[in-house]
Short mmCIF file of C-alpha atoms in Angstrom, two decimals:
data_model
loop_
_atom_site.label_atom_id
_atom_site.label_comp_id
_atom_site.label_asym_id
_atom_site.label_seq_id
_atom_site.Cartn_x
_atom_site.Cartn_y
_atom_site.Cartn_z
CA MET D 16 152.82 81.90 167.29
CA ILE D 17 151.17 85.12 166.26
CA ARG D 18 152.36 84.58 162.71
CA GLN D 19 150.89 81.06 162.65
CA THR D 20 147.60 82.35 163.98
CA ALA D 21 147.51 85.17 161.42
CA ALA D 22 148.31 82.73 158.65
CA ALA D 23 145.53 80.44 159.82
CA VAL D 24 143.09 83.33 159.84
CA VAL D 25 144.11 84.27 156.32
CA VAL D 26 143.66 80.68 155.16
CA PHE D 27 140.25 80.51 156.86
CA LEU D 28 139.13 83.76 155.22
CA ILE D 29 140.27 82.58 151.78
CA ALA D 30 138.43 79.28 152.27
CA LEU D 31 135.33 81.15 153.41
CA VAL D 32 135.35 83.40 150.32
CA VAL D 33 135.89 80.46 147.98
CA GLY D 34 133.08 78.54 149.70
CA MET D 35 130.73 81.50 149.34
CA MET D 36 131.61 81.79 145.64
CA ILE D 37 130.97 78.10 145.10
CA ALA D 38 127.70 78.29 147.04
CA GLY D 39 126.66 81.34 145.04
CA THR D 40 127.35 79.53 141.79
CA ASN D 41 125.32 76.51 142.85
CA GLY D 42 122.53 78.75 144.10
CA ASP D 43 122.30 80.47 140.75
CA ALA D 44 122.11 77.13 138.99
CA SER D 45 119.37 75.86 141.27
CA ALA D 46 117.44 79.10 140.85
CA ALA D 47 117.38 78.84 137.06
CA PRO D 48 113.76 78.98 135.92
CA THR D 49 112.23 75.78 134.54
CA THR D 50 109.22 75.50 132.21
CA VAL D 51 106.68 72.76 132.93
CA PRO D 52 104.08 72.16 130.20
CA ILE D 53 100.53 72.54 131.52
CA ALA D 54 98.27 69.62 130.65
CA THR D 55 94.88 70.78 129.37
CA THR D 56 91.75 68.67 129.62
CA THR D 57 88.32 69.05 128.14
CA THR D 58 84.98 67.93 129.52
CA THR D 59 83.26 67.90 126.10
CA GLU D 60 82.58 64.34 125.01
CA PRO D 61 82.96 63.52 121.30
CA ARG D 62 79.61 63.34 119.51
CA ALA D 63 78.59 59.75 118.90
CA PHE D 64 77.10 58.75 115.56
CA PHE D 65 76.16 55.59 113.65
CA VAL D 66 77.20 56.46 110.10
CA ALA D 67 78.41 60.06 109.79
CA PRO D 68 78.60 63.18 111.97
CA GLU D 69 75.95 64.94 109.87
CA GLU D 70 73.44 62.06 110.09
CA THR D 71 69.80 62.27 111.19
CA VAL D 72 68.07 59.43 113.06
CA VAL D 73 64.49 58.89 111.92
CA GLY D 74 62.70 56.03 113.68
CA PRO D 75 64.64 52.81 113.01
CA VAL D 76 66.91 54.28 110.30
CA VAL D 77 69.71 56.78 109.88
CA ILE D 78 69.77 59.13 106.91
CA VAL D 79 72.67 61.17 105.60
CA ALA D 80 71.37 64.07 103.53
CA GLU D 81 73.40 65.96 100.95
CA PRO D 82 73.23 69.77 100.67
CA PRO D 83 70.13 70.92 98.75
CA SER D 84 70.52 71.64 95.05
CA LEU D 85 68.34 73.72 92.74
CA ASP D 86 67.41 72.86 89.17
CA GLY D 87 64.96 75.32 87.70
CA ASN D 88 61.79 75.24 89.78
CA GLN D 89 62.74 72.11 91.71
CA LEU D 90 64.80 71.79 94.87
CA THR D 91 66.33 68.36 95.46
CA ILE D 92 67.86 66.80 98.56
CA ASP D 93 69.67 63.51 97.90
CA PHE D 94 70.06 61.18 100.86
CA SER D 95 71.13 57.67 101.84
CA ILE D 96 69.42 55.34 104.33
CA THR D 97 71.01 52.89 106.75
CA SER D 98 68.76 50.62 108.81
CA LEU D 99 69.42 50.21 112.53
CA ALA D 100 67.02 47.28 112.86
CA PRO D 101 68.31 43.68 112.75
CA THR D 102 66.96 41.60 109.86
CA ALA D 103 68.46 38.16 110.56
CA ASP D 104 65.16 36.69 111.85
CA ALA D 105 62.84 38.64 109.56
CA ALA D 106 60.71 36.84 106.98
CA ASP D 107 60.82 37.32 103.23
CA VAL D 108 58.16 39.55 101.68
CA THR D 109 56.19 38.50 98.60
CA GLN D 110 55.30 41.36 96.27
CA GLN D 111 52.39 41.06 93.84
CA LEU D 112 53.50 42.09 90.35
CA GLY D 113 50.24 41.50 88.51
CA PHE D 114 49.23 38.92 85.88
CA GLY D 115 49.85 36.19 88.43
CA ASN D 116 53.51 37.07 88.94
CA THR D 117 55.14 37.58 92.33
CA LEU D 118 58.53 38.64 93.61
CA VAL D 119 60.08 37.35 96.84
CA VAL D 120 62.27 39.99 98.49
CA PRO D 121 64.69 38.95 101.28
CA PRO D 122 64.57 41.15 104.41
CA GLU D 123 68.03 42.65 103.92
CA GLU D 124 66.89 44.09 100.57
CA LEU D 125 63.60 45.53 101.83
CA ASN D 126 62.82 49.20 102.05
CA THR D 127 61.25 49.11 105.51
CA VAL D 128 60.93 52.87 106.07
CA PHE D 129 59.39 55.37 103.67
CA LEU D 130 60.31 58.97 104.46
CA ASP D 131 57.30 60.23 102.57
CA ASN D 132 56.39 63.66 103.99
CA TRP D 133 59.06 66.39 104.05
CA VAL D 134 58.67 70.12 104.57
CA ILE D 135 61.11 72.93 103.86
CA SER D 136 60.84 76.37 105.45
CA ALA D 137 62.19 79.47 103.74
CA GLY D 138 61.22 82.77 105.30
CA GLU D 139 57.43 82.96 105.22
CA SER D 140 57.14 80.00 102.81
CA VAL D 141 56.49 76.40 103.84
CA ILE D 142 56.74 73.91 100.97
CA ALA D 143 55.80 70.22 101.14
CA GLY D 144 57.60 67.52 99.18
CA GLY D 145 59.44 64.24 99.57
CA PRO D 146 60.56 61.07 97.76
CA ALA D 147 58.33 59.61 95.05
CA ASN D 148 58.26 56.08 96.52
CA PRO D 149 59.92 53.94 99.22
CA ALA D 150 62.88 53.08 96.98
CA ALA D 151 63.63 56.71 96.02
CA ARG D 152 66.64 58.40 97.58
CA ALA D 153 65.87 62.01 96.76
CA ALA D 154 63.29 64.38 98.27
CA ARG D 155 61.95 66.86 95.73
CA PHE D 156 60.13 70.16 96.21
CA ASP D 157 58.48 72.46 93.66
CA VAL D 158 59.74 75.86 94.83
CA GLY D 159 58.81 78.04 91.85
CA GLU D 160 60.83 80.61 89.97
CA GLY D 161 63.60 82.62 91.58
CA PHE D 162 63.99 80.53 94.73
CA ASP D 163 67.08 81.48 96.73
CA LEU D 164 68.88 78.57 98.41
CA ASN D 165 70.26 80.99 101.00
CA SER D 166 66.71 81.65 102.20
CA LEU D 167 66.29 78.02 103.29
CA ASP D 168 65.78 77.94 107.07
CA SER D 169 65.00 74.30 107.86
CA ILE D 170 64.29 70.86 106.43
CA THR D 171 61.88 68.65 108.37
CA ILE D 172 60.46 65.14 107.98
CA ASP D 173 56.87 65.62 109.11
CA SER D 174 55.95 61.93 109.00
CA PHE D 175 57.25 58.62 107.74
CA ALA D 176 55.83 55.15 107.18
CA VAL D 177 57.07 51.82 108.52
CA LEU D 178 56.57 48.53 106.66
CA THR D 179 54.54 46.33 109.01
CA PRO D 180 53.44 42.68 108.60
CA ILE D 181 49.73 41.92 108.97
CA ASN D 182 47.54 38.81 109.03
CA VAL D 183 43.92 39.83 109.46
CA ASP D 184 40.67 37.85 109.39
CA LEU D 185 37.52 39.86 108.74
CA GLU D 186 33.97 39.48 107.41
CA LEU D 187 32.12 41.14 104.55
CA ALA D 188 28.43 40.96 103.69
CA VAL D 189 25.68 42.69 101.72
CA GLY D 190 24.92 45.81 103.70
CA SER D 191 28.36 45.67 105.33
CA GLU D 192 30.56 45.68 102.29
CA SER D 193 33.62 47.41 103.77
CA ALA D 194 35.96 46.56 106.63
CA ARG D 195 39.16 48.08 107.94
CA VAL D 196 42.23 45.96 107.28
CA ALA D 197 44.94 48.21 108.73
CA PRO D 198 45.51 51.95 109.19
CA GLY D 199 44.74 53.47 105.81
CA VAL D 200 43.71 50.15 104.18
CA THR D 201 40.14 48.94 103.56
CA ALA D 202 38.66 45.76 102.03
CA ARG D 203 35.48 46.12 100.00
CA LEU D 204 33.06 43.49 98.70
CA LEU D 205 32.43 44.20 95.02
CA ALA D 206 30.34 41.30 93.76
CA VAL D 207 29.08 37.80 94.55
CA THR D 208 28.33 35.56 91.59
CA GLU D 209 26.51 32.44 92.77
CA GLN D 210 26.83 29.47 90.43
CA ALA D 211 28.13 25.90 90.62
CA ARG D 212 31.19 27.42 92.25
CA THR D 213 30.53 30.87 93.65
CA ILE D 214 32.88 33.73 92.78
CA VAL D 215 33.39 36.47 95.36
CA GLN D 216 35.19 39.60 94.20
CA VAL D 217 37.01 41.70 96.81
CA GLU D 218 38.88 44.96 96.30
CA LEU D 219 41.49 46.61 98.50
CA LEU D 220 41.69 50.38 98.87
CA SER D 221 44.63 52.26 100.35
CA GLU D 222 45.59 55.82 101.11
CA ARG D 223 49.01 54.82 99.80
CA GLY D 224 48.62 53.06 96.48
CA PHE D 225 51.90 51.14 96.71
CA ASN D 226 50.60 49.52 99.92
CA LEU D 227 48.64 47.11 97.78
CA ASP D 228 51.69 45.57 96.12
CA ASN D 229 52.50 43.59 99.26
CA LEU D 230 49.04 42.25 100.17
CA ARG D 231 47.15 39.05 99.39
CA VAL D 232 43.46 38.22 99.86
CA ALA D 233 41.99 34.73 100.33
CA GLY D 234 38.88 33.11 101.72
CA ALA D 235 39.10 32.13 105.38
CA GLY D 236 37.82 28.77 106.62
CA PRO D 237 36.77 25.62 104.75
CA GLY D 238 35.22 25.53 101.28
CA TRP D 239 37.47 28.01 99.52
CA VAL D 240 39.14 26.68 96.39
CA SER D 241 41.34 29.49 95.10
CA ALA D 242 42.18 33.18 95.29
CA VAL D 243 43.49 34.96 92.19
CA ARG D 244 44.37 38.59 91.70
CA GLU D 245 43.01 40.24 88.58
CA ALA D 246 45.21 39.76 85.55
CA GLU D 247 45.18 43.48 84.79
CA GLY D 248 47.04 44.12 88.03
CA ARG D 249 44.28 46.02 89.82
CA PRO D 250 44.01 45.32 93.58
CA ARG D 251 41.02 43.02 93.11
CA TRP D 252 40.86 39.33 94.00
CA ASN D 253 38.46 36.69 92.72
CA LEU D 254 37.82 34.13 95.46
CA THR D 255 36.27 30.81 94.45
CA TYR D 256 33.98 29.03 96.93
CA ASP D 257 33.02 25.38 96.43
CA GLY D 258 29.28 25.85 96.71
CA THR D 259 26.32 27.39 94.92
CA VAL D 260 25.75 29.91 97.74
CA ALA D 261 28.43 32.02 99.40
CA PRO D 262 28.76 31.98 103.19
CA SER D 263 27.02 34.82 105.00
CA PRO D 264 28.89 36.74 106.19
CA ILE D 265 31.83 36.07 103.90
CA PRO D 266 35.03 35.39 105.87
CA ILE D 267 38.26 36.53 104.22
CA ARG D 268 41.91 36.80 105.23
CA VAL D 269 44.27 39.62 104.24
CA GLU D 270 47.98 39.09 104.80
CA GLY D 271 51.26 40.62 103.78
CA THR D 272 52.77 43.97 104.71
CA VAL D 273 51.42 47.53 104.82
CA TRP D 274 52.92 50.96 105.35
CA VAL D 275 51.85 52.39 108.70
CA ALA D 276 52.27 56.16 109.11
CA VAL D 277 54.22 57.58 112.07
CA ASP D 278 54.19 61.28 112.95
CA GLY D 279 57.67 62.73 112.76
CA GLY D 280 58.73 66.34 113.14
CA THR D 281 62.45 65.50 112.79
CA GLN D 282 64.72 68.26 111.56
CA VAL D 283 67.18 67.03 108.93
CA ALA D 284 70.87 67.84 109.02
CA THR D 285 72.69 68.20 105.70
CA GLY D 286 76.29 67.74 104.66
CA ASP D 287 77.01 71.47 104.55
CA GLU D 288 76.39 71.90 108.30
CA SER D 289 79.26 71.91 110.80
#
């Protein structure tokens, strides 16, 4: 009996040791370190843009400017323009080419924004420049000899012009020969030649000369027979009135499109900026 009990104790002890060994093995396995990748998040939203990351929005257009280049005394900034304004419902524009010729331009081909006044800053120097006309795609600056591109601090569009349709009735008379048509545009009575059919000559003046390419002048009201721009191409119109005496005052209508200036102050990004 004692032997059986001793044997049982021995068996129990052996089983206990084996169990502890097995438990220790499993414990080591469960304690093995594990690596869990940490997910990182960012709260910075990606920068939205219309055309390119280095674009500049100016009024209703986006420009993408290339890095400035230097050729002798002239600094040049090439750029492209993309319009943000819809043109599906816009009307065609008739341009006056002179000698009785006209050109009809569909809205999708129009240059509707003229980025005319640019300024570059380099140290203590501030130099004005810009494109030569609305169709140009390069702003140019006369910087003089020895200009260092690395000294360029900023490029700014000080003002731009927007192509705007107008249809204006106004009156001219002796003693009141001039009248405002639109910002920067004036109509002036030059001469009245009274004969079997009276000829009234009207001239348009503009702070921007190319404004006059898109304007037409005619007599307003009954009695007017024709309106013809001078054959030489100057912004003068001969209006024919069916009468020996011109109306007083003389009613005229000016229609077409003009460039209206808008103050800017927009700093231009270039392709070499990150």
